[in-house]
CSV table of C-alpha atoms and ligand atoms in Angstrom, one decimal:
chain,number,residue,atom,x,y,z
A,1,UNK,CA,-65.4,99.4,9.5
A,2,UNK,CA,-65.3,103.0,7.9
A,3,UNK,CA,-67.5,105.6,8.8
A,4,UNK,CA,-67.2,109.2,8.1
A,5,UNK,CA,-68.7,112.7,9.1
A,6,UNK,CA,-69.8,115.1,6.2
A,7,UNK,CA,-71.2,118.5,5.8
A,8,UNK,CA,-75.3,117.6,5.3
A,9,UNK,CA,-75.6,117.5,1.5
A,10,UNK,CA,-77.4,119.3,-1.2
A,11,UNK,CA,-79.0,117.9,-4.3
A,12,UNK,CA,-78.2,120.3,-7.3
A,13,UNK,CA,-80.5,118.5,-9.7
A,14,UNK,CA,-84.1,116.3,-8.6
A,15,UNK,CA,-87.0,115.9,-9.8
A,16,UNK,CA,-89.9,116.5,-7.2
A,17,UNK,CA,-92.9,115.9,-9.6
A,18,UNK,CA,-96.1,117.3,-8.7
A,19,UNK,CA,-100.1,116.2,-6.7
A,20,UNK,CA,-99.7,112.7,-5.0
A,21,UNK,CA,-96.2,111.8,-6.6
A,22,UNK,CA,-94.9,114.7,-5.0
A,23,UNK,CA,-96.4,114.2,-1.9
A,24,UNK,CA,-94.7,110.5,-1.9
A,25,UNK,CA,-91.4,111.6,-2.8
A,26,UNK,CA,-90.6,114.7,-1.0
A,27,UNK,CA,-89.9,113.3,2.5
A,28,UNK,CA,-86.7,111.8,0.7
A,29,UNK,CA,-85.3,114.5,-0.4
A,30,UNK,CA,-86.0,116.9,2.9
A,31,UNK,CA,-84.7,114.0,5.1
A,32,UNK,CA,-81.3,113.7,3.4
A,33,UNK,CA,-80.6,117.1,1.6
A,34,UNK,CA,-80.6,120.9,2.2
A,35,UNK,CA,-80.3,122.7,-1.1
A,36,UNK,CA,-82.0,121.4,-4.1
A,37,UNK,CA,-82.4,122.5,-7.6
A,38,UNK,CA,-85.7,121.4,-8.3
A,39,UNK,CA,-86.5,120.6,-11.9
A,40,UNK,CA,-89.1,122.3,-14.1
A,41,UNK,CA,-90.2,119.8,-15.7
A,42,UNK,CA,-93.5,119.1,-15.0
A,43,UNK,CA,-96.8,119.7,-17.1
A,44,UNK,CA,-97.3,122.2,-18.1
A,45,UNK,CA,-93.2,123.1,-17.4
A,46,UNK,CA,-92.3,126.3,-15.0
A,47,UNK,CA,-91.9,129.2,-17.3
A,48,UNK,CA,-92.8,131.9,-15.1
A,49,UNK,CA,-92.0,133.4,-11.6
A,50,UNK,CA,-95.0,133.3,-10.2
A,51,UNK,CA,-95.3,129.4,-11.4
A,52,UNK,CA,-92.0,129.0,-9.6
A,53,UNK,CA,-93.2,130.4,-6.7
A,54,UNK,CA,-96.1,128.3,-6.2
A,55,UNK,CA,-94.9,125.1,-7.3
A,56,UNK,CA,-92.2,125.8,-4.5
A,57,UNK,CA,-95.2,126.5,-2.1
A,58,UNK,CA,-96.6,123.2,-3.5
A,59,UNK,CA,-93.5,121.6,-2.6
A,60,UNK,CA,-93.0,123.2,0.9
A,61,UNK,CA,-96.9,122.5,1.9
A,62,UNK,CA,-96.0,118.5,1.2
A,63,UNK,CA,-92.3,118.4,3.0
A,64,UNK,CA,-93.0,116.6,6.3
A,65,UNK,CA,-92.2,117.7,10.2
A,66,UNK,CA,-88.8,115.0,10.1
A,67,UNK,CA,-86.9,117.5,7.1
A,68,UNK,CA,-83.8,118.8,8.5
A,69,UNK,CA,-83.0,121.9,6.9
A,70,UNK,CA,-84.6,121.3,3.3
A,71,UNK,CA,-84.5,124.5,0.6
A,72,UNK,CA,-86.0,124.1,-2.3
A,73,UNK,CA,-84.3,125.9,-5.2
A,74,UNK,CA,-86.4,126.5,-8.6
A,75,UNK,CA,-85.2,126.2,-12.1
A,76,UNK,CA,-86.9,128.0,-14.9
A,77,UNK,CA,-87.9,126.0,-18.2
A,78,UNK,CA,-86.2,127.3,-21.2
A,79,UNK,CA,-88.4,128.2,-23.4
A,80,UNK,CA,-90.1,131.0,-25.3
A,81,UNK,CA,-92.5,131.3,-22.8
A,82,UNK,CA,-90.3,132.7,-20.4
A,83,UNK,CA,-90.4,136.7,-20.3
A,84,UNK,CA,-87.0,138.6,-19.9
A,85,UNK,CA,-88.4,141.0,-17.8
A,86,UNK,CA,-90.0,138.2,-15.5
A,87,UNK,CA,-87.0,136.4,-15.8
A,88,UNK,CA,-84.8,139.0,-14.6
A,89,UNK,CA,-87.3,139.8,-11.8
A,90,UNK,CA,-87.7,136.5,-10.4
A,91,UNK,CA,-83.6,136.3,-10.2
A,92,UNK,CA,-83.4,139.7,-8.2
A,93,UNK,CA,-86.1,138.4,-5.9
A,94,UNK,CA,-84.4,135.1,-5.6
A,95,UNK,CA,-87.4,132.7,-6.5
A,96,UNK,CA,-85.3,131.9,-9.4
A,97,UNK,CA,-82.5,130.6,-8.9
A,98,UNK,CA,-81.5,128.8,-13.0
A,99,UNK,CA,-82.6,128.1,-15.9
A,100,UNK,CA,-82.6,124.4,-17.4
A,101,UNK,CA,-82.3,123.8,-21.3
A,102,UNK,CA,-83.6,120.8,-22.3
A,103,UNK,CA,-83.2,119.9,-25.9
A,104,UNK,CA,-86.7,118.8,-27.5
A,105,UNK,CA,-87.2,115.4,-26.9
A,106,UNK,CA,-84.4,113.9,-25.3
A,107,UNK,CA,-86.0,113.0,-22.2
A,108,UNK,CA,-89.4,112.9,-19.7
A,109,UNK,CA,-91.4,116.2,-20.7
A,110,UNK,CA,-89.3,117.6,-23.2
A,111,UNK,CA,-91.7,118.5,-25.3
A,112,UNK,CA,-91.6,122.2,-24.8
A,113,UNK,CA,-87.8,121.7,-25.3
A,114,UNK,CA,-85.4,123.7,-27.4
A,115,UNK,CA,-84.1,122.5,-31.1
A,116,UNK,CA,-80.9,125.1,-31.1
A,117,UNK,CA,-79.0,126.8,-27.4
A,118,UNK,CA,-77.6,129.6,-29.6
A,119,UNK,CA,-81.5,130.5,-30.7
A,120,UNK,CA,-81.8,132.0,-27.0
A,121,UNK,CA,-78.8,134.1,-26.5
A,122,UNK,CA,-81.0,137.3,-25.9
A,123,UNK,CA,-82.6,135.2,-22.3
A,124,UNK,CA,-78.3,133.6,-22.1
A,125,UNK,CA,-77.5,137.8,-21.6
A,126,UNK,CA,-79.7,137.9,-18.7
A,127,UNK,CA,-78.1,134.9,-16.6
A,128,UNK,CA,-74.4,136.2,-17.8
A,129,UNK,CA,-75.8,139.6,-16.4
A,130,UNK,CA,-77.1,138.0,-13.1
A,131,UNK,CA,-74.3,135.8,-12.8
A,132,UNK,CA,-77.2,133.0,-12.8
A,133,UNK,CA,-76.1,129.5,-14.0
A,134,UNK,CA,-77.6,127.9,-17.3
A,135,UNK,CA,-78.7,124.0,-16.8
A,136,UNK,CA,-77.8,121.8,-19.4
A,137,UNK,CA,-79.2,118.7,-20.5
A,138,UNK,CA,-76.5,117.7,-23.0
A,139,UNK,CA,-77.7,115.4,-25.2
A,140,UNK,CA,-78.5,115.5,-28.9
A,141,UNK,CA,-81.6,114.5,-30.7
A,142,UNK,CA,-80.6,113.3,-34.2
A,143,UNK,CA,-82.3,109.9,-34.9
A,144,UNK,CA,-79.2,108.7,-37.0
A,145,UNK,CA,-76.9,109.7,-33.7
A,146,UNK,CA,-75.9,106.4,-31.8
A,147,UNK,CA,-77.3,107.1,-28.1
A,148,UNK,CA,-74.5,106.2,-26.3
A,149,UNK,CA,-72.1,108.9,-28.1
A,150,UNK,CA,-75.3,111.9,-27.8
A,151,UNK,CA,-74.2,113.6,-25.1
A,152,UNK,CA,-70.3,113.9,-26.6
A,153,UNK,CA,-72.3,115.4,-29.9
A,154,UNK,CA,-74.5,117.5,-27.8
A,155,UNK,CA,-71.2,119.1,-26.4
A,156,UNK,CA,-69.4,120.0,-29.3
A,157,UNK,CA,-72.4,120.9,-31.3
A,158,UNK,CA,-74.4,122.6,-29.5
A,159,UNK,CA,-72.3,123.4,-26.0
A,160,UNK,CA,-69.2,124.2,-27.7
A,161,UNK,CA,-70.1,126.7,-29.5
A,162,UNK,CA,-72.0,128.6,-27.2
A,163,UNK,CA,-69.2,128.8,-24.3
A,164,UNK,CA,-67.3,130.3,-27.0
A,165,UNK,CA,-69.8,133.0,-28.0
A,166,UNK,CA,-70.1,133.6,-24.3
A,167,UNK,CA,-67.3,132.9,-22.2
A,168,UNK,CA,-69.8,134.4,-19.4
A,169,UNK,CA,-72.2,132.4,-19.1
A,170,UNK,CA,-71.7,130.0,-16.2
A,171,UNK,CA,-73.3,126.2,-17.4
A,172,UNK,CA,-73.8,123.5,-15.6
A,173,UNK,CA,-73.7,120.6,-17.5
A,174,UNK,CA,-75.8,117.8,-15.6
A,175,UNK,CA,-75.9,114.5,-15.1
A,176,UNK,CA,-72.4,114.0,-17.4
A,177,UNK,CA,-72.3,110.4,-18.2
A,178,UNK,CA,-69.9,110.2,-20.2
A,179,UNK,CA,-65.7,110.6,-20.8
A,180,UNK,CA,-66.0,113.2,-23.4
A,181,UNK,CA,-68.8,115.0,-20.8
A,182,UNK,CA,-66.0,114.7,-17.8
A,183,UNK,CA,-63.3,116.3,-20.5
A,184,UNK,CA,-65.5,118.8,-22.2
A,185,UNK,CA,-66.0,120.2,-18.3
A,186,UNK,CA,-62.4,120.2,-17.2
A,187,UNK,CA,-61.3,121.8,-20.4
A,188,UNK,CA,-64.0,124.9,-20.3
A,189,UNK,CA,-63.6,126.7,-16.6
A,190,UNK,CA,-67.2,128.1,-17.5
A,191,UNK,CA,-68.5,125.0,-17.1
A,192,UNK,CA,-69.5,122.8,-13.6
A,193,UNK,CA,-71.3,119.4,-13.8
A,194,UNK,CA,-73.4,117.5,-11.4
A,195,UNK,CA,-72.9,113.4,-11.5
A,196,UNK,CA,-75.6,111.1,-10.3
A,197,UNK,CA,-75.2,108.6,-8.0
A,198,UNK,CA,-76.6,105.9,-10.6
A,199,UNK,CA,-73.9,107.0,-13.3
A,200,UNK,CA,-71.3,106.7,-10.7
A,201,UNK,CA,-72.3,103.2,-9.5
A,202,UNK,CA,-73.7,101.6,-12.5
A,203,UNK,CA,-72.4,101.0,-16.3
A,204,UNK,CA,-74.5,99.7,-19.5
A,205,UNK,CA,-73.9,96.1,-19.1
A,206,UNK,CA,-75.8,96.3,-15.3
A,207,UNK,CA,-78.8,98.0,-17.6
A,208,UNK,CA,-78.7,95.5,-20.3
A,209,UNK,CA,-77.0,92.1,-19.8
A,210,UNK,CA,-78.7,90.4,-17.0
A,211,UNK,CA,-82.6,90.8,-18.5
A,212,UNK,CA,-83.3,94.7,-19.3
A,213,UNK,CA,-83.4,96.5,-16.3
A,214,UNK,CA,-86.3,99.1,-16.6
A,215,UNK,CA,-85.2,100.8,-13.3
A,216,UNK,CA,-81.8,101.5,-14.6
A,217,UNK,CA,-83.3,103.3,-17.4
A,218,UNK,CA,-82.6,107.1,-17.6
A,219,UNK,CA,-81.1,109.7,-19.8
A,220,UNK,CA,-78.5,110.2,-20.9
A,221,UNK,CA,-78.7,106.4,-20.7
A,222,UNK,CA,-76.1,104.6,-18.4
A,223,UNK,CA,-72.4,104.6,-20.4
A,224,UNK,CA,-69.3,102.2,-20.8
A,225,UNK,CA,-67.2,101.2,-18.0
A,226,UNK,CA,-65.0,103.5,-19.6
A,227,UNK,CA,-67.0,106.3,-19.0
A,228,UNK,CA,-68.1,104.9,-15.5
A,229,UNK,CA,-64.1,105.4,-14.6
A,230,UNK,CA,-64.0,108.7,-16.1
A,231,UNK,CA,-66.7,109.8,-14.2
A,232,UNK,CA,-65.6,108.0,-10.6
A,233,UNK,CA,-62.3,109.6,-11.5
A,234,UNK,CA,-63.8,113.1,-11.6
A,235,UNK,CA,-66.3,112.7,-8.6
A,236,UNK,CA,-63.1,111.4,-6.2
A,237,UNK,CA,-60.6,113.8,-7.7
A,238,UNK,CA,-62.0,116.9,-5.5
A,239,UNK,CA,-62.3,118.9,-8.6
A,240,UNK,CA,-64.5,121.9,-7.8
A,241,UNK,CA,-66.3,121.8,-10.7
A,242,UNK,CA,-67.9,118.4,-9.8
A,243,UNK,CA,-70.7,117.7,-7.4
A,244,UNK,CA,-73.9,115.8,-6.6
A,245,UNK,CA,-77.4,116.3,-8.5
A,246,UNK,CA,-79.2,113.0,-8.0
A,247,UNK,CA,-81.6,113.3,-10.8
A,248,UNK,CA,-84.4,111.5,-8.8
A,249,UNK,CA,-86.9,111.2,-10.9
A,250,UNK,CA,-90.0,108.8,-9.6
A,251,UNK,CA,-91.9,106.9,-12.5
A,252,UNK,CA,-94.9,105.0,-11.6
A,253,UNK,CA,-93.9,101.2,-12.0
A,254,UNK,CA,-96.7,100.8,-14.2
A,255,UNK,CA,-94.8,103.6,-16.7
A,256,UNK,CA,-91.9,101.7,-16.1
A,257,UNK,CA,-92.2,98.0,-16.6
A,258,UNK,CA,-94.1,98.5,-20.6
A,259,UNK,CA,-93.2,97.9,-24.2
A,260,UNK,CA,-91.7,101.6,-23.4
A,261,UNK,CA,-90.1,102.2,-20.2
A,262,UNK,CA,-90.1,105.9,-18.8
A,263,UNK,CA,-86.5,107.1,-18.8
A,264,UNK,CA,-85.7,108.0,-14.8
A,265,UNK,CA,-84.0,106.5,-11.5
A,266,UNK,CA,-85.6,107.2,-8.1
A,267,UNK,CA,-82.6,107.9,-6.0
A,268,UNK,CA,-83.9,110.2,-3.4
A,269,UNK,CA,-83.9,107.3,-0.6
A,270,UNK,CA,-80.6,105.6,-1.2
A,271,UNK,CA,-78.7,107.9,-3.5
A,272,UNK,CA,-76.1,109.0,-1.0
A,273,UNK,CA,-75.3,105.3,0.4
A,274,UNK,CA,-74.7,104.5,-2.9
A,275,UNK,CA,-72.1,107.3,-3.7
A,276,UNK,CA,-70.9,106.5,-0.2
A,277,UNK,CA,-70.2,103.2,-1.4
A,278,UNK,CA,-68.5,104.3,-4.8
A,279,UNK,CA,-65.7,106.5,-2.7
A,280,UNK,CA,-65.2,103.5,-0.1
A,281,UNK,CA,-64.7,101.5,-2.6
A,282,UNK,CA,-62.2,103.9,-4.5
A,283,UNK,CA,-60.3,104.2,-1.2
A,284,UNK,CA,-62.3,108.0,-1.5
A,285,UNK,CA,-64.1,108.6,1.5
A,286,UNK,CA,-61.9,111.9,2.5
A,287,UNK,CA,-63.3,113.5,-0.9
A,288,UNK,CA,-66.8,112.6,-0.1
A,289,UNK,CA,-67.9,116.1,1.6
A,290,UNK,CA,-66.5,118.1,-1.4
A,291,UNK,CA,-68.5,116.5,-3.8
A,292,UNK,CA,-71.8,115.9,-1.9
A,293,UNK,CA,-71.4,120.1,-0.4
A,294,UNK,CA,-68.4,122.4,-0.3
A,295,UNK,CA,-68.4,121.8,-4.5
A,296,UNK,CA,-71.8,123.0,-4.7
A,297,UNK,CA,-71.8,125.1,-2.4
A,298,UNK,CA,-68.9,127.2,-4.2
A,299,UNK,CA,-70.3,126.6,-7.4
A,300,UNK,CA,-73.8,128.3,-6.7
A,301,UNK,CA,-72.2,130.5,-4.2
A,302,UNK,CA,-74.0,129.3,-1.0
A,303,UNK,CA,-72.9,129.1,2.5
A,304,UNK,CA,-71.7,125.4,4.2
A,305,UNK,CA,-74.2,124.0,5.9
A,306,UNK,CA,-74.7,123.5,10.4
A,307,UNK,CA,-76.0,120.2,10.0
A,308,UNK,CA,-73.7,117.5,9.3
A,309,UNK,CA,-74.3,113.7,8.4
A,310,UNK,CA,-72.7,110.4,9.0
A,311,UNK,CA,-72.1,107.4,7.3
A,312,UNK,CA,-71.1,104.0,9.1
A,313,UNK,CA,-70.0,101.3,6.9
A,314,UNK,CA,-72.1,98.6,9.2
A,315,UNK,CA,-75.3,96.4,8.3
A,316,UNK,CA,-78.5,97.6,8.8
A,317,UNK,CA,-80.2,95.8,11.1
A,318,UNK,CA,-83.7,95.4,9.6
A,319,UNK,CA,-85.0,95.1,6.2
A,320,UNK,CA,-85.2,98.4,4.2
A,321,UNK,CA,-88.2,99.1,1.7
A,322,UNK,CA,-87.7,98.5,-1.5
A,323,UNK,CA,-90.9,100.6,-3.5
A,324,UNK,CA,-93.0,103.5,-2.2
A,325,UNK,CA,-96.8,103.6,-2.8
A,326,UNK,CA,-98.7,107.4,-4.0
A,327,UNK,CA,-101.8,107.6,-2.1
A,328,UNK,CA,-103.4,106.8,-5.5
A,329,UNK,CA,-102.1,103.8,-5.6
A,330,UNK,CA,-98.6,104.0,-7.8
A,331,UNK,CA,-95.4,102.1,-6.6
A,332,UNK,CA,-92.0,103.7,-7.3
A,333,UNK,CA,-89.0,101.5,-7.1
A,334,UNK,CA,-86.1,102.4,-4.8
A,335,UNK,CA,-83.0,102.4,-6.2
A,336,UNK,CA,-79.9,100.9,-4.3
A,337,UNK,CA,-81.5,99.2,-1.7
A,338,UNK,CA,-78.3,96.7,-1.8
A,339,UNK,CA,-75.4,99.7,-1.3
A,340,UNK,CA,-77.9,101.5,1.5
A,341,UNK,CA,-78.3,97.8,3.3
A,342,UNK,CA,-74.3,98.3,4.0
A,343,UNK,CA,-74.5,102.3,5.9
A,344,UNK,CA,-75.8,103.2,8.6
A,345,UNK,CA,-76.7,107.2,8.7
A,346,UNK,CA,-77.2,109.7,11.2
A,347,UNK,CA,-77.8,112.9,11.4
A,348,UNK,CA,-76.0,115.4,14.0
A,349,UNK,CA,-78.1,119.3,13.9
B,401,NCD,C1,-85.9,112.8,-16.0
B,401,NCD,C2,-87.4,112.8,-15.6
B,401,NCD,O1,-88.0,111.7,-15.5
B,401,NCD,O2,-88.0,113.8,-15.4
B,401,NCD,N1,-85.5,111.5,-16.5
B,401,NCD,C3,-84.3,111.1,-16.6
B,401,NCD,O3,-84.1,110.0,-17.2
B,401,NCD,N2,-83.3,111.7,-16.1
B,401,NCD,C4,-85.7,113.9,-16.9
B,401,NCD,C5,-84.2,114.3,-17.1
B,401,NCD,O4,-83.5,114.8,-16.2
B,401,NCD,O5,-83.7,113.9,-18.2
B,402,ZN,ZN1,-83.2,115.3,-14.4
């Protein structure tokens, strides 16, 4: 048996949706994490501070009585929209806390995206000034780009030459899924990243060769082995500049199992048994509390956590859900019900 005790973890990237989805999901997340960068990627997206505010109101008014020490941490949505001014007064209050670029398109509500980084260097001076971190989803749009090589084009088209014009501003590159992505961080000390638990666990032939696995499906899309390794590599290295952002992000089954499946993996229950899993099985488990909380917690500059959480490498005992239901009637697919039915956790506050 292995079992370890870690500081109680944060979530530096999740999606916490909004109405009844939001009421579904949010127990997960406040029962398991204590920071969380909430993304602002619902409709319409979070452009101002006063939207942050009450969206994080939202989200606080639907945590239940059982979270252990959950804080919710809002992310703006790049975009014109946003007001400098606003901007810079929701940072000095501390409502805001980032701001996430996603390119137009690329993923779930992109919509309001951007089509060029460099095209909002005047809102970039304001996090450089405020020493506020720039989210990054890194991957590029160009029809005639391959998927699996977009975020590696992303990077040097797009990334690239922005660290150099501002050597700055701190990014965080999320969810990097890739070698190049794992490179492209270690070789710009500007730069963190977050890793998912599904990109960790989890390469393109799981999503694709056994019958297509809808509940796989995210972006960036689930890599090579190859990039898998790279990524496991990075996660169990202790590298500061690597740490956990789940990127739970709940789909409705019946958005999920079409002709078009809804790019996103709901992680929020299981997540952490399954990167528990990935460092047992890398003979990592002394690296775990780095990546799932001290990493973060340098990165954005927070204090360690009270709490702490441990994981027992023994059966459960009883059989563990596999969906959630929305009071409207939705199910959402768990993901990793197999890796969680091997830990046991507990928490000591
Ligand atoms: C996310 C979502 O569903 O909001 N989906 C995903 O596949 N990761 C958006 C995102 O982070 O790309
Ligand atoms: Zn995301």
């Amino acid at each position: 048996m292995s079992s370890i005790t870690i500081p109680f973890p944060d979530d530096w990237h999740v999606h916490l949706r909004d109405g009844d989805m939001l009421d579904a999901v949010v127990g997960y997340t406040a029962r398991r994490f204590r920071y969380s960068m909430v993304m602002p990627n619902v409709v319409p997206p979070i452009t101002s501070t006063a939207e942050a505010e009450k969206y994080r109101d939202r989200i606080l008014a639907s945590t239940p009585d059982d979270a252990v020490d959950f804080r919710p941490v809002m992310a703006l949505y790049c975009s014109p929209d946003i007001d400098l001014a606003d901007l810079r007064a929701g940072i000095d209050s501390g409502v805001v806390a980032a701001v996430k670029y996603y390119p137009a398109g690329a993923t779930t509500n992109s919509e309001s995206g951007g089509t060029s980084l460099l095209a909002f260097r005047d809102l970039f001076e304001v996090l450089a000034d405020t020493d506020t971190r720039l989210l990054v989803h890194a991957e590029a749009t160009d029809p005639a780009i391959d998927i699996f090589d977009r975020e590696a084009a992303f990077l040097e088209d797009q990334l690239a030459p922005l660290c150099e014009a501002m050597p700055e501003l701190l990014v965080t590159v999320e969810h990097v899924s890739t070698r190049a992505g794992v490179d492209f961080v270690a070789t710009h000390p500007q730069c963190a990243a977050t890793v998912t638990p599904h990109h960790l666990a989890r390469e393109r032939s799981d999503l694709l060769a056994d019958g297509m696995r809808p509940d796989l499906y995210c972006k960036p899309v689930i890599n090579s082995s190859d990039d898998q390794a790279a990524l496991i590599d990075a996660a169990t290295s202790g590298d500061p500049a690597f740490m956990l952002g789940t990127d739970s992000a709940p789909h409705p089954t019946t958005a999920k199992y079409g002709p078009k499946a809804k790019a996103g993996v709901f992680n929020a229950a299981y997540g952490l048994e399954v990167v528990a899993d990935v460092f047992r099985n890398h003979g990592a488990l002394d690296q775990l509390g780095a990546f799932v909380s001290s990493n973060g917690c340098a990165v954005y500059g927070v204090d360690a956590p009270e709490a702490t959480l441990e994981l027992s490498h023994e059966p459960v005992d009883r059989d563990l859900a596999t969906d959630l239901s929305t009071s409207s009637g939705d199910s959402v697919v768990l993901f990793g019900t197999e890796e969680a039915s091997q830990w046991t956790v507990t928490v000591h506050n």
